[in-house]
Amino acid sequence: MAHRAETVPRATWAARWTGALLCLAVAVIHVLDQGGITATRDPYYVGVAYHVLEVAAVVAAVLLLVGLVRPGWLLAVGVAVGPLLGYVLSRGPGLPGYSDDIGNWTEPLGLVSLAVEGALLLLSVPFFVRSVRRRGTSRAAARQTGR
């Protein structure tokens, strides 16, 4: 088990590192957007959502790097989808008590965020699906061999 890293294909390692770095980039972008780690955006629920996203992004990165790929990729999907949805809602119809960004589709940091989150989504969904399929295949093989 100590040599587990050697049995992981290089492409998988590269994907996990890329996913981890993209998760961390999402966290950094949102820390910058809120004005720092200790700052909280208004309204309060948006600020809390930012903090939850930042923590989730760091946890996803750690999970991917330590080899817990299924929960890591699943959380990475959430780290990508959550802010994408928030961007569309905050710029489109607006959010309750938060209408500052309605129509502000071309904010530079927002566009960077969209690019990073889009890349993370495109990377994490196939790898999560692959991890689920691999688990199903290994369970079926175990049943056939009587384990």
PDB file of C-alpha atoms in Angstrom, residues 5 20 25 28 34 57 72 92 124 126 128 140 142:
ATOM      1  CA  ALA A   5       1.177   6.286  -5.978  1.00  0.00           C
ATOM      2  CA  ALA A  20      -6.826  20.325  -7.132  1.00  0.00           C
ATOM      3  CA  ALA A  25      -8.050  28.794  -7.909  1.00  0.00           C
ATOM      4  CA  VAL A  28      -8.604  32.268  -4.279  1.00  0.00           C
ATOM      5  CA  GLN A  34     -15.080  39.146  -1.062  1.00  0.00           C
ATOM      6  CA  ALA A  57     -12.703  23.943  -2.629  1.00  0.00           C
ATOM      7  CA  GLY A  72     -12.910  14.542  -4.283  1.00  0.00           C
ATOM      8  CA  GLY A  92     -29.734  37.594 -14.285  1.00  0.00           C
ATOM      9  CA  SER A 124     -14.379  16.698 -12.772  1.00  0.00           C
ATOM     10  CA  PRO A 126     -15.937  12.627 -16.453  1.00  0.00           C
ATOM     11  CA  PHE A 128     -16.288  11.330 -11.160  1.00  0.00           C
ATOM     12  CA  ALA A 140     -19.320  -7.006  -9.744  1.00  0.00           C
ATOM     13  CA  ALA A 142     -15.874  -9.396  -6.315  1.00  0.00           C
TER      14      ALA A 142
END
